PDB file of C-alpha atoms in Angstrom:
ATOM      1  CA  MET A1135     -22.501  -9.583   8.565  1.00  0.00           C
ATOM      2  CA  GLU A1136     -20.824 -12.371  10.522  1.00  0.00           C
ATOM      3  CA  ASP A1137     -17.631 -12.243  12.591  1.00  0.00           C
ATOM      4  CA  ARG A1138     -17.270 -16.048  12.533  1.00  0.00           C
ATOM      5  CA  TRP A1139     -17.136 -17.760   9.167  1.00  0.00           C
ATOM      6  CA  ARG A1140     -19.789 -20.260   8.107  1.00  0.00           C
ATOM      7  CA  PRO A1141     -20.079 -21.777   4.618  1.00  0.00           C
ATOM      8  CA  GLY A1142     -21.892 -19.447   2.261  1.00  0.00           C
ATOM      9  CA  ILE A1143     -21.763 -16.434   4.592  1.00  0.00           C
ATOM     10  CA  PRO A1144     -18.908 -13.891   4.421  1.00  0.00           C
ATOM     11  CA  ALA A1145     -17.217 -12.961   7.678  1.00  0.00           C
ATOM     12  CA  PHE A1146     -15.466  -9.664   8.430  1.00  0.00           C
ATOM     13  CA  ARG A1147     -12.908  -9.024  11.159  1.00  0.00           C
ATOM     14  CA  ALA A1148     -11.546  -5.746  12.488  1.00  0.00           C
ATOM     15  CA  SER A1149      -8.107  -5.475  14.074  1.00  0.00           C
ATOM     16  CA  HIS A1150      -5.515  -2.859  15.032  1.00  0.00           C
ATOM     17  CA  GLY A1151      -8.055  -0.857  16.981  1.00  0.00           C
ATOM     18  CA  GLY A1152     -10.677  -1.014  14.248  1.00  0.00           C
ATOM     19  CA  PHE A1153      -8.451   0.402  11.517  1.00  0.00           C
ATOM     20  CA  CYS A1154      -7.692  -2.843   9.654  1.00  0.00           C
ATOM     21  CA  LEU A1155     -10.307  -5.039   7.946  1.00  0.00           C
ATOM     22  CA  THR A1156      -9.897  -8.640   6.803  1.00  0.00           C
ATOM     23  CA  ALA A1157     -12.538 -11.102   5.648  1.00  0.00           C
ATOM     24  CA  GLN A1158     -13.408 -14.577   4.438  1.00  0.00           C
ATOM     25  CA  ASP A1159     -15.652 -14.859   1.415  1.00  0.00           C
ATOM     26  CA  GLU A1160     -18.516 -17.315   0.936  1.00  0.00           C
ATOM     27  CA  ARG A1161     -16.105 -20.130   0.040  1.00  0.00           C
ATOM     28  CA  GLY A1162     -13.752 -19.452   2.935  1.00  0.00           C
ATOM     29  CA  ALA A1163     -11.005 -17.681   0.974  1.00  0.00           C
ATOM     30  CA  ILE A1164      -9.027 -15.238   3.118  1.00  0.00           C
ATOM     31  CA  LEU A1165      -9.139 -11.626   1.914  1.00  0.00           C
ATOM     32  CA  ASP A1166      -6.448  -9.367   3.324  1.00  0.00           C
ATOM     33  CA  SER A1167      -6.700  -5.660   4.054  1.00  0.00           C
ATOM     34  CA  SER A1168      -5.099  -4.652   0.737  1.00  0.00           C
ATOM     35  CA  GLN A1169      -7.652  -6.621  -1.283  1.00  0.00           C
ATOM     36  CA  LEU A1170     -10.535  -5.116   0.659  1.00  0.00           C
ATOM     37  CA  LEU A1171      -9.090  -1.619   0.317  1.00  0.00           C
ATOM     38  CA  ALA A1172      -8.973  -2.119  -3.451  1.00  0.00           C
ATOM     39  CA  LEU A1173     -12.606  -3.266  -3.364  1.00  0.00           C
ATOM     40  CA  VAL A1174     -13.678  -0.197  -1.389  1.00  0.00           C
ATOM     41  CA  ALA A1175     -11.788   1.944  -3.915  1.00  0.00           C
ATOM     42  CA  LEU A1176     -13.671   0.204  -6.734  1.00  0.00           C
ATOM     43  CA  ILE A1177     -16.988   0.927  -5.024  1.00  0.00           C
ATOM     44  CA  GLU A1178     -15.968   4.568  -4.600  1.00  0.00           C
ATOM     45  CA  MET A1179     -15.126   4.853  -8.301  1.00  0.00           C
ATOM     46  CA  GLU A1180     -18.335   3.096  -9.363  1.00  0.00           C
ATOM     47  CA  ASN A1181     -20.269   5.540  -7.194  1.00  0.00           C
ATOM     48  CA  GLY A1182     -18.811   8.306  -9.338  1.00  0.00           C
ATOM     49  CA  SER A1183     -16.800  10.284  -6.797  1.00  0.00           C
ATOM     50  CA  GLY A1184     -13.664  10.214  -8.958  1.00  0.00           C
ATOM     51  CA  ARG A1185     -11.313  10.954  -6.048  1.00  0.00           C
ATOM     52  CA  LEU A1186     -10.125   9.047  -3.013  1.00  0.00           C
ATOM     53  CA  ALA A1187      -7.421   9.345  -0.377  1.00  0.00           C
ATOM     54  CA  VAL A1188      -5.394   6.516   1.140  1.00  0.00           C
ATOM     55  CA  PRO A1189      -2.366   6.117   3.435  1.00  0.00           C
ATOM     56  CA  SER A1190       1.101   6.439   1.961  1.00  0.00           C
ATOM     57  CA  GLY A1191       1.752   2.699   2.081  1.00  0.00           C
ATOM     58  CA  ALA A1192      -1.556   1.583   0.550  1.00  0.00           C
ATOM     59  CA  SER A1193      -1.317  -1.010  -2.220  1.00  0.00           C
ATOM     60  CA  ALA A1194      -0.789   0.188  -5.794  1.00  0.00           C
ATOM     61  CA  ALA A1195      -3.891  -1.859  -6.645  1.00  0.00           C
ATOM     62  CA  VAL A1196      -5.837   1.224  -5.552  1.00  0.00           C
ATOM     63  CA  ASP A1197      -4.119   3.271  -8.263  1.00  0.00           C
ATOM     64  CA  LEU A1198      -4.967   0.649 -10.875  1.00  0.00           C
ATOM     65  CA  VAL A1199      -8.615   0.678  -9.847  1.00  0.00           C
ATOM     66  CA  ALA A1200      -8.816   4.473 -10.034  1.00  0.00           C
ATOM     67  CA  ALA A1201      -7.004   4.578 -13.381  1.00  0.00           C
ATOM     68  CA  GLY A1202      -9.735   2.421 -14.886  1.00  0.00           C
ATOM     69  CA  TYR A1203     -12.210   5.215 -14.134  1.00  0.00           C
ATOM     70  CA  ASP A1204      -9.866   8.165 -14.849  1.00  0.00           C
ATOM     71  CA  GLY A1205      -9.964   8.755 -11.112  1.00  0.00           C
ATOM     72  CA  THR A1206      -7.455  10.422  -8.812  1.00  0.00           C
ATOM     73  CA  VAL A1207      -5.720   8.862  -5.817  1.00  0.00           C
ATOM     74  CA  LEU A1208      -4.342  11.170  -3.138  1.00  0.00           C
ATOM     75  CA  ARG A1209      -1.784   9.849  -0.657  1.00  0.00           C
ATOM     76  CA  LEU A1210      -1.430  11.253   2.825  1.00  0.00           C
ATOM     77  CA  ASP A1211       2.348  11.719   2.786  1.00  0.00           C
ATOM     78  CA  ARG A1212       2.477  13.197  -0.710  1.00  0.00           C
ATOM     79  CA  ASP A1213      -0.573  15.372  -1.199  1.00  0.00           C
ATOM     80  CA  GLY A1214      -0.830  17.378   1.998  1.00  0.00           C
ATOM     81  CA  LYS A1215      -3.989  18.982   3.315  1.00  0.00           C
ATOM     82  CA  PRO A1216      -6.266  18.058   0.373  1.00  0.00           C
ATOM     83  CA  ALA A1217      -5.445  14.398   1.012  1.00  0.00           C
ATOM     84  CA  ARG A1218      -6.001  14.705   4.763  1.00  0.00           C
ATOM     85  CA  ASP A1219      -9.339  16.457   4.301  1.00  0.00           C
ATOM     86  CA  LEU A1220     -10.596  13.915   1.775  1.00  0.00           C
ATOM     87  CA  TYR A1221      -9.356  11.006   3.902  1.00  0.00           C
ATOM     88  CA  ALA A1222     -11.291  12.323   6.895  1.00  0.00           C
ATOM     89  CA  ALA A1223     -14.424  12.576   4.747  1.00  0.00           C
ATOM     90  CA  GLN A1224     -14.151   8.967   3.523  1.00  0.00           C
ATOM     91  CA  PRO A1225     -14.126   6.831   6.705  1.00  0.00           C
ATOM     92  CA  TRP A1226     -14.475   3.579   4.734  1.00  0.00           C
ATOM     93  CA  PHE A1227     -10.806   3.972   3.814  1.00  0.00           C
ATOM     94  CA  TRP A1228      -9.625   3.961   7.434  1.00  0.00           C
ATOM     95  CA  SER A1229     -12.436   2.535   9.604  1.00  0.00           C
ATOM     96  CA  ALA A1230     -12.946  -1.232   9.430  1.00  0.00           C
ATOM     97  CA  PRO A1231     -16.662  -1.080  10.426  1.00  0.00           C
ATOM     98  CA  SER A1232     -17.332   1.613   7.808  1.00  0.00           C
ATOM     99  CA  ALA A1233     -15.508  -0.385   5.138  1.00  0.00           C
ATOM    100  CA  ALA A1234     -17.429  -3.566   5.992  1.00  0.00           C
ATOM    101  CA  ALA A1235     -20.735  -1.664   5.907  1.00  0.00           C
ATOM    102  CA  ARG A1236     -19.806  -0.174   2.529  1.00  0.00           C
ATOM    103  CA  ILE A1237     -19.026  -3.596   1.086  1.00  0.00           C
ATOM    104  CA  CYS A1238     -22.178  -5.196   2.520  1.00  0.00           C
ATOM    105  CA  ALA A1239     -24.287  -2.351   1.139  1.00  0.00           C
ATOM    106  CA  ARG A1240     -22.856  -2.959  -2.324  1.00  0.00           C
ATOM    107  CA  MET A1241     -23.539  -6.692  -1.994  1.00  0.00           C
ATOM    108  CA  GLY A1242     -27.142  -5.921  -1.091  1.00  0.00           C
ATOM    109  CA  VAL A1243     -27.715  -3.422  -3.901  1.00  0.00           C
ATOM    110  CA  SER A1244     -25.976  -5.443  -6.615  1.00  0.00           C
ATOM    111  CA  GLY A1245     -27.087  -8.895  -5.476  1.00  0.00           C
ATOM    112  CA  GLN A1246     -23.489 -10.080  -5.879  1.00  0.00           C
ATOM    113  CA  LYS A1247     -21.550 -12.197  -3.437  1.00  0.00           C
ATOM    114  CA  LEU A1248     -18.304 -11.039  -1.892  1.00  0.00           C
ATOM    115  CA  ASP A1249     -16.227 -13.444  -3.992  1.00  0.00           C
ATOM    116  CA  ALA A1250     -17.777 -11.984  -7.166  1.00  0.00           C
ATOM    117  CA  LEU A1251     -17.056  -8.418  -6.090  1.00  0.00           C
ATOM    118  CA  ILE A1252     -13.458  -9.134  -5.112  1.00  0.00           C
ATOM    119  CA  SER A1253     -12.855 -10.802  -8.491  1.00  0.00           C
ATOM    120  CA  LYS A1254     -13.257  -7.364 -10.106  1.00  0.00           C
ATOM    121  CA  THR A1255     -10.196  -5.983  -8.319  1.00  0.00           C
ATOM    122  CA  PRO A1256      -6.591  -6.307  -9.587  1.00  0.00           C
ATOM    123  CA  ARG A1257      -4.794  -9.478  -8.553  1.00  0.00           C
ATOM    124  CA  PHE A1258      -1.629  -8.366  -6.764  1.00  0.00           C
ATOM    125  CA  SER A1259       1.072 -10.198  -4.870  1.00  0.00           C
ATOM    126  CA  SER A1260       3.470  -8.468  -2.500  1.00  0.00           C
ATOM    127  CA  TRP A1261       6.890  -9.199  -1.035  1.00  0.00           C
ATOM    128  CA  ARG A1262       8.546  -7.176   1.692  1.00  0.00           C
ATOM    129  CA  ARG A1263      11.967  -6.899   3.271  1.00  0.00           C
ATOM    130  CA  GLU A1264      13.698  -4.723   5.817  1.00  0.00           C
ATOM    131  CA  VAL A1265      17.159  -3.363   5.059  1.00  0.00           C
ATOM    132  CA  PRO A1266      19.248  -2.529   8.176  1.00  0.00           C
ATOM    133  CA  LEU A1267      21.328   0.611   7.708  1.00  0.00           C
ATOM    134  CA  SER A1268      24.661   1.668   9.152  1.00  0.00           C
ATOM    135  CA  SER A1269      24.441   5.221   7.783  1.00  0.00           C
ATOM    136  CA  ASP A1270      21.768   7.886   8.101  1.00  0.00           C
ATOM    137  CA  ARG A1271      18.463   6.614   6.713  1.00  0.00           C
ATOM    138  CA  GLY A1272      17.539  10.089   5.486  1.00  0.00           C
ATOM    139  CA  ARG A1273      20.648  10.227   3.296  1.00  0.00           C
ATOM    140  CA  VAL A1274      19.946   6.771   1.899  1.00  0.00           C
ATOM    141  CA  MET A1275      16.393   7.799   1.011  1.00  0.00           C
ATOM    142  CA  GLU A1276      17.659  11.002  -0.613  1.00  0.00           C
ATOM    143  CA  ALA A1277      20.087   8.971  -2.722  1.00  0.00           C
ATOM    144  CA  MET A1278      17.315   6.584  -3.790  1.00  0.00           C
ATOM    145  CA  VAL A1279      15.073   9.522  -4.697  1.00  0.00           C
ATOM    146  CA  ARG A1280      17.825  11.136  -6.781  1.00  0.00           C
ATOM    147  CA  GLU A1281      18.449   7.888  -8.653  1.00  0.00           C
ATOM    148  CA  GLN A1282      14.803   7.807  -9.664  1.00  0.00           C
ATOM    149  CA  GLY A1283      14.888  11.414 -10.856  1.00  0.00           C
ATOM    150  CA  ARG A1284      12.375  12.451  -8.227  1.00  0.00           C
ATOM    151  CA  THR A1285      12.156  15.231  -5.703  1.00  0.00           C
ATOM    152  CA  CYS A1286      11.626  14.529  -2.033  1.00  0.00           C
ATOM    153  CA  GLY A1287       7.950  14.558  -1.132  1.00  0.00           C
ATOM    154  CA  GLY A1288       6.405  12.737   1.780  1.00  0.00           C
ATOM    155  CA  GLU A1289       7.973  10.058   3.902  1.00  0.00           C
ATOM    156  CA  GLY A1290       8.462   7.331   1.288  1.00  0.00           C
ATOM    157  CA  LEU A1291       9.314   6.645  -2.337  1.00  0.00           C
ATOM    158  CA  ARG A1292       6.941   4.849  -4.708  1.00  0.00           C
ATOM    159  CA  VAL A1293       8.297   3.591  -8.033  1.00  0.00           C
ATOM    160  CA  HIS A1294       6.429   2.042 -10.967  1.00  0.00           C
ATOM    161  CA  THR A1295       8.896  -0.180 -12.781  1.00  0.00           C
ATOM    162  CA  GLY A1296       9.344  -3.585 -14.396  1.00  0.00           C
ATOM    163  CA  GLY A1297       5.674  -4.512 -14.497  1.00  0.00           C
ATOM    164  CA  GLY A1298       5.108  -3.717 -10.838  1.00  0.00           C
ATOM    165  CA  TRP A1299       5.528  -1.219  -8.038  1.00  0.00           C
ATOM    166  CA  VAL A1300       8.026  -0.707  -5.238  1.00  0.00           C
ATOM    167  CA  TYR A1301       7.489   1.308  -2.072  1.00  0.00           C
ATOM    168  CA  LEU A1302      10.418   2.271   0.165  1.00  0.00           C
ATOM    169  CA  VAL A1303       9.981   3.964   3.520  1.00  0.00           C
ATOM    170  CA  PRO A1304      12.326   4.562   6.481  1.00  0.00           C
ATOM    171  CA  LEU A1305      11.316   2.896   9.728  1.00  0.00           C
ATOM    172  CA  ALA A1306      10.645   5.247  12.613  1.00  0.00           C
ATOM    173  CA  ARG A1307      12.094   3.273  15.528  1.00  0.00           C
ATOM    174  CA  ARG A1308      15.280   1.847  14.094  1.00  0.00           C
ATOM    175  CA  SER A1309      17.807   2.551  11.371  1.00  0.00           C
ATOM    176  CA  ALA A1310      16.316   0.535   8.534  1.00  0.00           C
ATOM    177  CA  LEU A1311      14.220   0.807   5.394  1.00  0.00           C
ATOM    178  CA  ARG A1312      11.110  -1.191   4.608  1.00  0.00           C
ATOM    179  CA  VAL A1313      10.945  -2.251   0.961  1.00  0.00           C
ATOM    180  CA  VAL A1314       7.671  -3.574  -0.475  1.00  0.00           C
ATOM    181  CA  GLY A1315       7.444  -4.994  -3.984  1.00  0.00           C
ATOM    182  CA  GLU A1316       4.067  -5.497  -5.668  1.00  0.00           C
ATOM    183  CA  GLY A1317       3.300  -7.229  -8.932  1.00  0.00           C
ATOM    184  CA  PRO A1318       0.851  -9.420 -10.821  1.00  0.00           C
ATOM    185  CA  ASP A1319       2.552 -12.497  -9.364  1.00  0.00           C
ATOM    186  CA  LEU A1320       4.804 -13.320  -6.430  1.00  0.00           C
ATOM    187  CA  GLU A1321       7.907 -13.818  -8.590  1.00  0.00           C
ATOM    188  CA  ILE A1322       7.801 -10.285 -10.002  1.00  0.00           C
ATOM    189  CA  ALA A1323       7.009  -8.812  -6.585  1.00  0.00           C
ATOM    190  CA  ALA A1324       9.970 -10.627  -4.996  1.00  0.00           C
ATOM    191  CA  GLU A1325      12.359  -9.678  -7.820  1.00  0.00           C
ATOM    192  CA  LEU A1326      11.476  -5.998  -7.543  1.00  0.00           C
ATOM    193  CA  CYS A1327      11.699  -6.048  -3.764  1.00  0.00           C
ATOM    194  CA  ASP A1328      15.065  -7.815  -3.769  1.00  0.00           C
ATOM    195  CA  PHE A1329      16.515  -5.497  -6.432  1.00  0.00           C
ATOM    196  CA  TYR A1330      15.616  -2.290  -4.607  1.00  0.00           C
ATOM    197  CA  ALA A1331      16.570  -3.719  -1.224  1.00  0.00           C
ATOM    198  CA  GLY A1332      19.965  -4.605  -2.686  1.00  0.00           C
ATOM    199  CA  ARG A1333      20.368  -1.137  -4.162  1.00  0.00           C
ATOM    200  CA  ALA A1334      19.486   0.486  -0.840  1.00  0.00           C
ATOM    201  CA  ALA A1335      22.127  -1.668   0.884  1.00  0.00           C
ATOM    202  CA  GLN A1336      24.732  -0.628  -1.726  1.00  0.00           C
ATOM    203  CA  LEU A1337      23.975   3.052  -1.235  1.00  0.00           C
ATOM    204  CA  ASP A1338      24.121   2.611   2.534  1.00  0.00           C
ATOM    205  CA  ARG A1339      27.609   1.093   2.269  1.00  0.00           C
ATOM    206  CA  ALA A1340      28.780   3.868  -0.048  1.00  0.00           C
ATOM    207  CA  ILE A1341      27.510   6.582   2.295  1.00  0.00           C
ATOM    208  CA  SER A1342      29.111   4.860   5.302  1.00  0.00           C
ATOM    209  CA  GLU A1343      32.444   4.699   3.464  1.00  0.00           C
ATOM    210  CA  GLN A1344      32.218   8.390   2.565  1.00  0.00           C
ATOM    211  CA  CYS A1345      31.566   9.271   6.191  1.00  0.00           C
ATOM    212  CA  ALA A1346      34.493   7.125   7.343  1.00  0.00           C
ATOM    213  CA  GLN A1347      36.829   8.759   4.815  1.00  0.00           C
ATOM    214  CA  GLY A1348      35.679  12.182   5.961  1.00  0.00           C
ATOM    215  CA  ARG A1349      36.476  11.339   9.575  1.00  0.00           C
ATOM    216  CA  ASP A1350      39.920  10.006   8.611  1.00  0.00           C
ATOM    217  CA  LYS A1351      40.822  13.291   6.915  1.00  0.00           C
ATOM    218  CA  LYS A1352      40.169  15.283  10.071  1.00  0.00           C
TER     219      LYS A1352
END
């Protein structure tokens, strides 16, 4: 394993305190953390475990990989203690060195290069926006959840719609929502992201107006 790229040799890099892995394959193509997470998920499914746990905001590509093996994906915000226990037992899903070692081991066993392994994972593009809010972010999230016919569970909302996925989550340090659209191409990802960001902004305005009307009546 190399930490500095040279032609024909993959390079892996850890960041964010060792919790985020990126890489360059043998041809120099940049592989982001979502692509590598999907690859580690594929390895886990091929190894026959059938179950894996990932953070709440992990790419929907992981779900696609697991679905191809009738596997189960647990998410930390949604699935409680079973997800936390499984996540702790699978360090390659949260430790960059463990993930890199897992990938290199598969390369060694299979005789395949990194670019060949990554080609087996779903091709996903993502687009993200932040929506500033003037009303309570919890109420906006509740309204979004109700519109989707869901019940509140975990910190965010994940929606499969229009050929892609959307993930909405309130930001912790300021009154805003993060909206992430994912799809087979950038156009679909951006369209989904923009649509749900726009809807969140509409609901925020409506809630703000309701609050203002309530204050006026007092």
